XYZ file of C-alpha atoms in Angstrom:
304
model
C -22.878 13.450 9.458
C -19.187 13.906 9.886
C -17.718 10.416 9.548
C -17.918 7.521 7.139
C -17.380 3.837 7.610
C -16.468 1.840 4.476
C -16.830 -1.921 4.431
C -14.904 -3.660 1.611
C -15.145 -7.369 0.735
C -11.770 -9.182 0.296
C -10.296 -9.725 -3.093
C -11.587 -12.951 -4.634
C -13.991 -13.683 -1.833
C -17.793 -14.212 -2.212
C -18.758 -10.646 -1.562
C -20.313 -8.363 1.124
C -23.642 -9.554 2.336
C -26.289 -6.896 2.930
C -27.185 -8.528 6.224
C -23.634 -7.863 7.509
C -23.952 -4.236 6.583
C -27.357 -4.144 8.459
C -25.754 -5.752 11.541
C -22.951 -3.199 11.607
C -25.404 -0.370 11.155
C -27.511 -1.709 14.022
C -24.503 -2.040 16.346
C -23.515 1.600 15.720
C -27.029 2.807 16.251
C -27.271 0.851 19.543
C -24.373 2.904 20.832
C -26.212 6.134 20.099
C -24.777 6.968 16.714
C -26.795 8.506 13.952
C -26.218 6.311 10.929
C -27.351 6.854 7.306
C -28.637 4.255 4.976
C -26.114 1.970 3.215
C -24.620 3.608 0.098
C -23.192 0.907 -2.171
C -20.032 2.026 -3.960
C -19.747 -1.477 -5.595
C -22.594 -4.035 -5.657
C -21.801 -6.782 -3.069
C -18.269 -5.450 -2.653
C -18.031 -2.008 -0.988
C -20.496 -0.019 1.046
C -20.432 3.375 2.883
C -22.193 4.068 6.125
C -22.104 7.767 7.065
C -22.418 8.302 10.824
C -22.068 10.858 13.625
C -22.107 10.709 17.417
C -19.326 8.131 17.580
C -15.612 8.403 17.002
C -14.006 6.910 13.895
C -11.852 4.672 16.014
C -14.731 3.228 18.001
C -16.785 2.600 14.844
C -13.821 0.865 13.274
C -13.256 -1.338 16.360
C -16.963 -2.319 16.745
C -17.149 -3.149 13.023
C -14.078 -5.314 13.049
C -15.469 -7.369 15.968
C -18.727 -7.933 14.127
C -16.984 -8.793 10.804
C -14.255 -11.008 12.267
C -13.897 -14.151 10.072
C -15.845 -12.698 7.137
C -12.969 -11.393 5.079
C -14.223 -7.836 5.097
C -12.008 -4.753 5.587
C -13.136 -1.629 7.411
C -11.984 1.957 7.005
C -13.525 4.698 9.334
C -12.534 8.254 8.742
C -13.886 11.885 8.645
C -15.848 12.733 5.546
C -14.133 16.081 5.060
C -10.949 15.619 2.981
C -11.723 11.961 2.255
C -10.818 12.240 -1.502
C -7.009 12.481 -1.536
C -4.780 14.562 -3.835
C -1.531 12.675 -3.178
C -0.631 8.956 -3.316
C 2.620 7.803 -1.783
C 3.076 4.067 -2.171
C 5.655 1.470 -1.244
C 6.620 -1.026 -3.971
C 7.680 -4.479 -2.702
C 4.728 -6.526 -1.352
C 2.497 -3.449 -1.986
C 2.415 -2.387 -5.663
C 3.941 -5.681 -6.604
C 3.332 -9.043 -4.889
C 6.729 -10.041 -3.763
C 10.093 -8.708 -2.621
C 12.289 -7.876 -5.613
C 15.552 -8.302 -3.698
C 14.498 -11.784 -2.523
C 13.739 -12.714 -6.086
C 17.067 -11.400 -7.320
C 18.834 -13.391 -4.631
C 17.301 -16.574 -6.069
C 19.676 -16.281 -8.980
C 22.533 -16.459 -6.513
C 21.019 -19.451 -4.794
C 20.502 -17.278 -1.643
C 16.818 -16.600 -1.635
C 15.929 -18.318 1.640
C 18.820 -16.716 3.478
C 18.141 -13.162 2.106
C 14.340 -13.554 2.571
C 14.888 -14.255 6.185
C 16.875 -11.044 6.653
C 14.164 -9.198 4.689
C 11.393 -10.551 6.902
C 13.171 -9.382 10.117
C 13.825 -5.886 8.671
C 10.149 -5.506 7.620
C 9.040 -6.651 10.996
C 11.211 -4.043 12.591
C 13.413 -6.563 14.339
C 16.651 -5.186 12.775
C 17.667 -1.858 11.246
C 16.727 -1.336 7.660
C 19.902 0.188 6.441
C 22.143 -2.510 7.961
C 19.849 -5.232 6.666
C 19.921 -3.748 3.135
C 23.732 -3.517 3.043
C 24.109 -7.108 4.360
C 21.676 -8.522 1.748
C 23.191 -6.552 -1.258
C 26.660 -7.533 -0.032
C 25.759 -11.238 -0.370
C 25.000 -10.624 -4.047
C 28.462 -9.358 -5.027
C 29.542 -10.791 -8.425
C 26.054 -11.542 -9.529
C 25.701 -10.882 -13.300
C 23.811 -7.633 -14.158
C 21.545 -9.562 -16.558
C 19.911 -11.210 -13.519
C 18.119 -7.855 -12.917
C 16.265 -8.264 -16.163
C 15.532 -11.856 -15.383
C 14.092 -10.862 -12.024
C 11.898 -8.288 -13.553
C 10.351 -10.937 -15.833
C 9.180 -12.673 -12.548
C 7.560 -9.641 -11.026
C 3.781 -9.635 -10.738
C 1.663 -6.562 -9.972
C -0.732 -6.581 -7.081
C -4.397 -6.708 -8.224
C -5.664 -3.210 -8.460
C -2.294 -1.568 -8.760
C -2.800 0.000 -12.177
C -6.391 1.043 -11.412
C -5.418 2.700 -8.174
C -2.798 5.042 -9.822
C -4.776 5.545 -12.986
C -7.997 6.506 -11.122
C -6.360 8.905 -8.653
C -4.503 10.573 -11.450
C -7.615 10.914 -13.619
C -9.123 12.809 -10.676
C -6.163 15.135 -10.392
C -3.928 13.461 -7.746
C -0.156 13.224 -7.875
C 1.404 9.748 -7.408
C 4.824 8.949 -5.972
C 6.492 5.494 -5.657
C 9.079 5.497 -2.826
C 10.857 2.255 -2.039
C 13.704 0.807 -0.020
C 14.172 -1.445 -3.055
C 15.973 -0.442 -6.276
C 15.404 2.062 -9.003
C 16.022 -0.660 -11.711
C 12.588 -1.972 -10.518
C 10.808 1.203 -9.356
C 11.417 2.809 -12.777
C 9.659 0.070 -14.502
C 6.793 0.005 -11.995
C 6.530 3.819 -12.399
C 6.178 3.485 -16.159
C 3.724 0.574 -16.100
C 1.437 2.121 -13.467
C 1.764 5.761 -14.326
C 3.373 7.177 -11.268
C 4.646 10.712 -11.589
C 7.854 10.040 -9.778
C 9.856 7.153 -8.169
C 12.409 7.216 -5.468
C 14.581 4.252 -4.551
C 18.076 2.926 -3.872
C 20.764 2.424 -6.516
C 22.496 -0.842 -6.999
C 26.245 -0.416 -7.925
C 27.241 -2.284 -11.021
C 30.800 -2.550 -12.509
C 31.892 -4.724 -15.422
C 28.353 -5.918 -15.807
C 28.280 -7.444 -12.260
C 26.846 -6.337 -8.977
C 29.579 -5.000 -6.717
C 27.735 -5.844 -3.539
C 27.334 -2.145 -2.765
C 24.379 0.210 -2.722
C 24.487 3.981 -3.419
C 24.057 6.558 -0.736
C 22.169 7.909 0.940
C 20.093 4.839 1.774
C 16.380 5.313 1.002
C 14.481 4.025 4.052
C 12.047 4.996 6.718
C 13.096 8.630 7.102
C 13.136 9.307 3.358
C 9.658 7.832 2.899
C 8.240 10.204 5.543
C 10.311 13.187 4.137
C 9.055 12.430 0.626
C 5.377 12.567 1.777
C 5.885 15.871 3.606
C 7.968 17.454 0.817
C 5.631 16.423 -2.005
C 2.545 17.689 -0.099
C 4.362 20.985 0.415
C 5.270 21.071 -3.246
C 1.613 20.555 -4.173
C 0.483 23.185 -1.652
C -1.643 20.772 0.387
C -1.732 19.388 3.832
C -0.545 15.886 4.439
C -4.168 15.248 5.514
C -4.949 15.129 1.808
C -2.448 12.250 1.204
C -2.960 8.590 1.174
C 0.034 6.362 1.951
C 0.263 2.650 1.513
C 2.815 0.174 2.588
C 3.423 -3.119 4.402
C 6.732 -2.944 6.258
C 8.092 -1.257 9.422
C 9.952 1.294 7.345
C 6.517 2.551 6.072
C 5.091 3.262 9.554
C 6.122 6.911 9.819
C 4.652 7.858 6.451
C 1.449 5.921 7.252
C 1.037 7.842 10.518
C 1.622 11.233 8.841
C -0.801 10.746 5.924
C -4.421 11.608 6.284
C -5.189 8.082 5.173
C -2.388 5.686 6.046
C -3.150 2.145 4.895
C -1.184 -0.893 6.150
C -1.657 -3.144 3.147
C -1.499 -6.968 3.930
C 1.083 -5.728 6.372
C 3.586 -7.311 8.747
C 2.187 -7.754 12.290
C 4.009 -4.757 13.836
C 2.646 -2.485 11.085
C -0.891 -3.882 11.143
C -0.947 -3.304 14.941
C 0.118 0.268 14.838
C -1.371 1.655 11.655
C -4.700 3.594 11.897
C -6.232 1.871 8.896
C -5.464 -1.494 7.251
C -6.478 -3.628 4.333
C -6.016 -7.303 5.233
C -8.326 -8.937 2.608
C -8.906 -6.636 -0.316
C -6.749 -5.599 -3.325
C -5.531 -2.094 -4.054
C -8.921 -0.927 -5.306
C -9.869 -1.012 -1.609
C -7.855 2.384 -1.296
C -10.246 3.775 -3.935
C -13.369 2.656 -2.268
C -12.061 4.081 0.987
C -11.862 7.403 -0.686
C -15.461 7.168 -1.880
C -14.800 6.137 -5.484
C -17.574 4.073 -7.123
C -17.140 1.303 -9.667
C -18.038 3.671 -12.495
C -15.214 6.068 -11.396
C -12.458 3.400 -11.342
C -10.279 3.438 -14.552
C -10.102 0.081 -16.211
C -12.207 -1.785 -13.674
C -14.590 -3.273 -16.227
C -11.547 -4.408 -18.260
C -9.979 -6.088 -15.253
C -7.114 -3.604 -15.088
C -4.932 -4.764 -12.257
């Protein structure tokens, strides 16, 4: 068999019922596909169905129709090259739960205003670079110490540490690339174990934000270029990369990666990405690569 369909129960939900797996398997077989027996990667949480005779896209669409309303994510892909050797991840609303710039703006009393601009940029309604400059400009004069105070508020997305640690334990290289700021990406890199982080630089003078951001701006083009260049550096095809992000500036790198995951993504990204995780946490990216519970670093200890 040449393809695999992975069903993954949503984070914090009741679990994946075996009868649902059987229903999906039956639907694929009814369309003429050869389908293997369920292979449980995680009891009641993640299950593989290997299949042939049907495209990955068709299997994905059929499964999503059956599982609608059940809080189960579906990833269909070729078996060959399923285990990836490169991880390229976005930071805001991906590796961490919120938008760091929006949280920083809260100290200036501008969170709602800046969050509105952020939402429009992440939905692709306005250009990312112009939106970034506008938002940072509104923070001119904010004390530098607010950066540390913002960091204290940041929460990691469940599964963030396990995703990086597990892939690295199995020989992968991990890059964090963000349209946010290196003040935060550096700390996320250290906490999660990324090999490299790339992000924008906030300009500070006299212990206050100047309202300016360093150039060049790290955005959509840089994210794609980072994936391509890092794969070349490692001597691998981009087919052996997994990329994950939630905003419009992530779309190009998601399309280029062998496994591009729109993670709890904005509508325009969810609609255009080839694979998406709407319900699960970041360990879903590991199950999608065929990792089992016993392979996942820190899972039994609740490593997030």
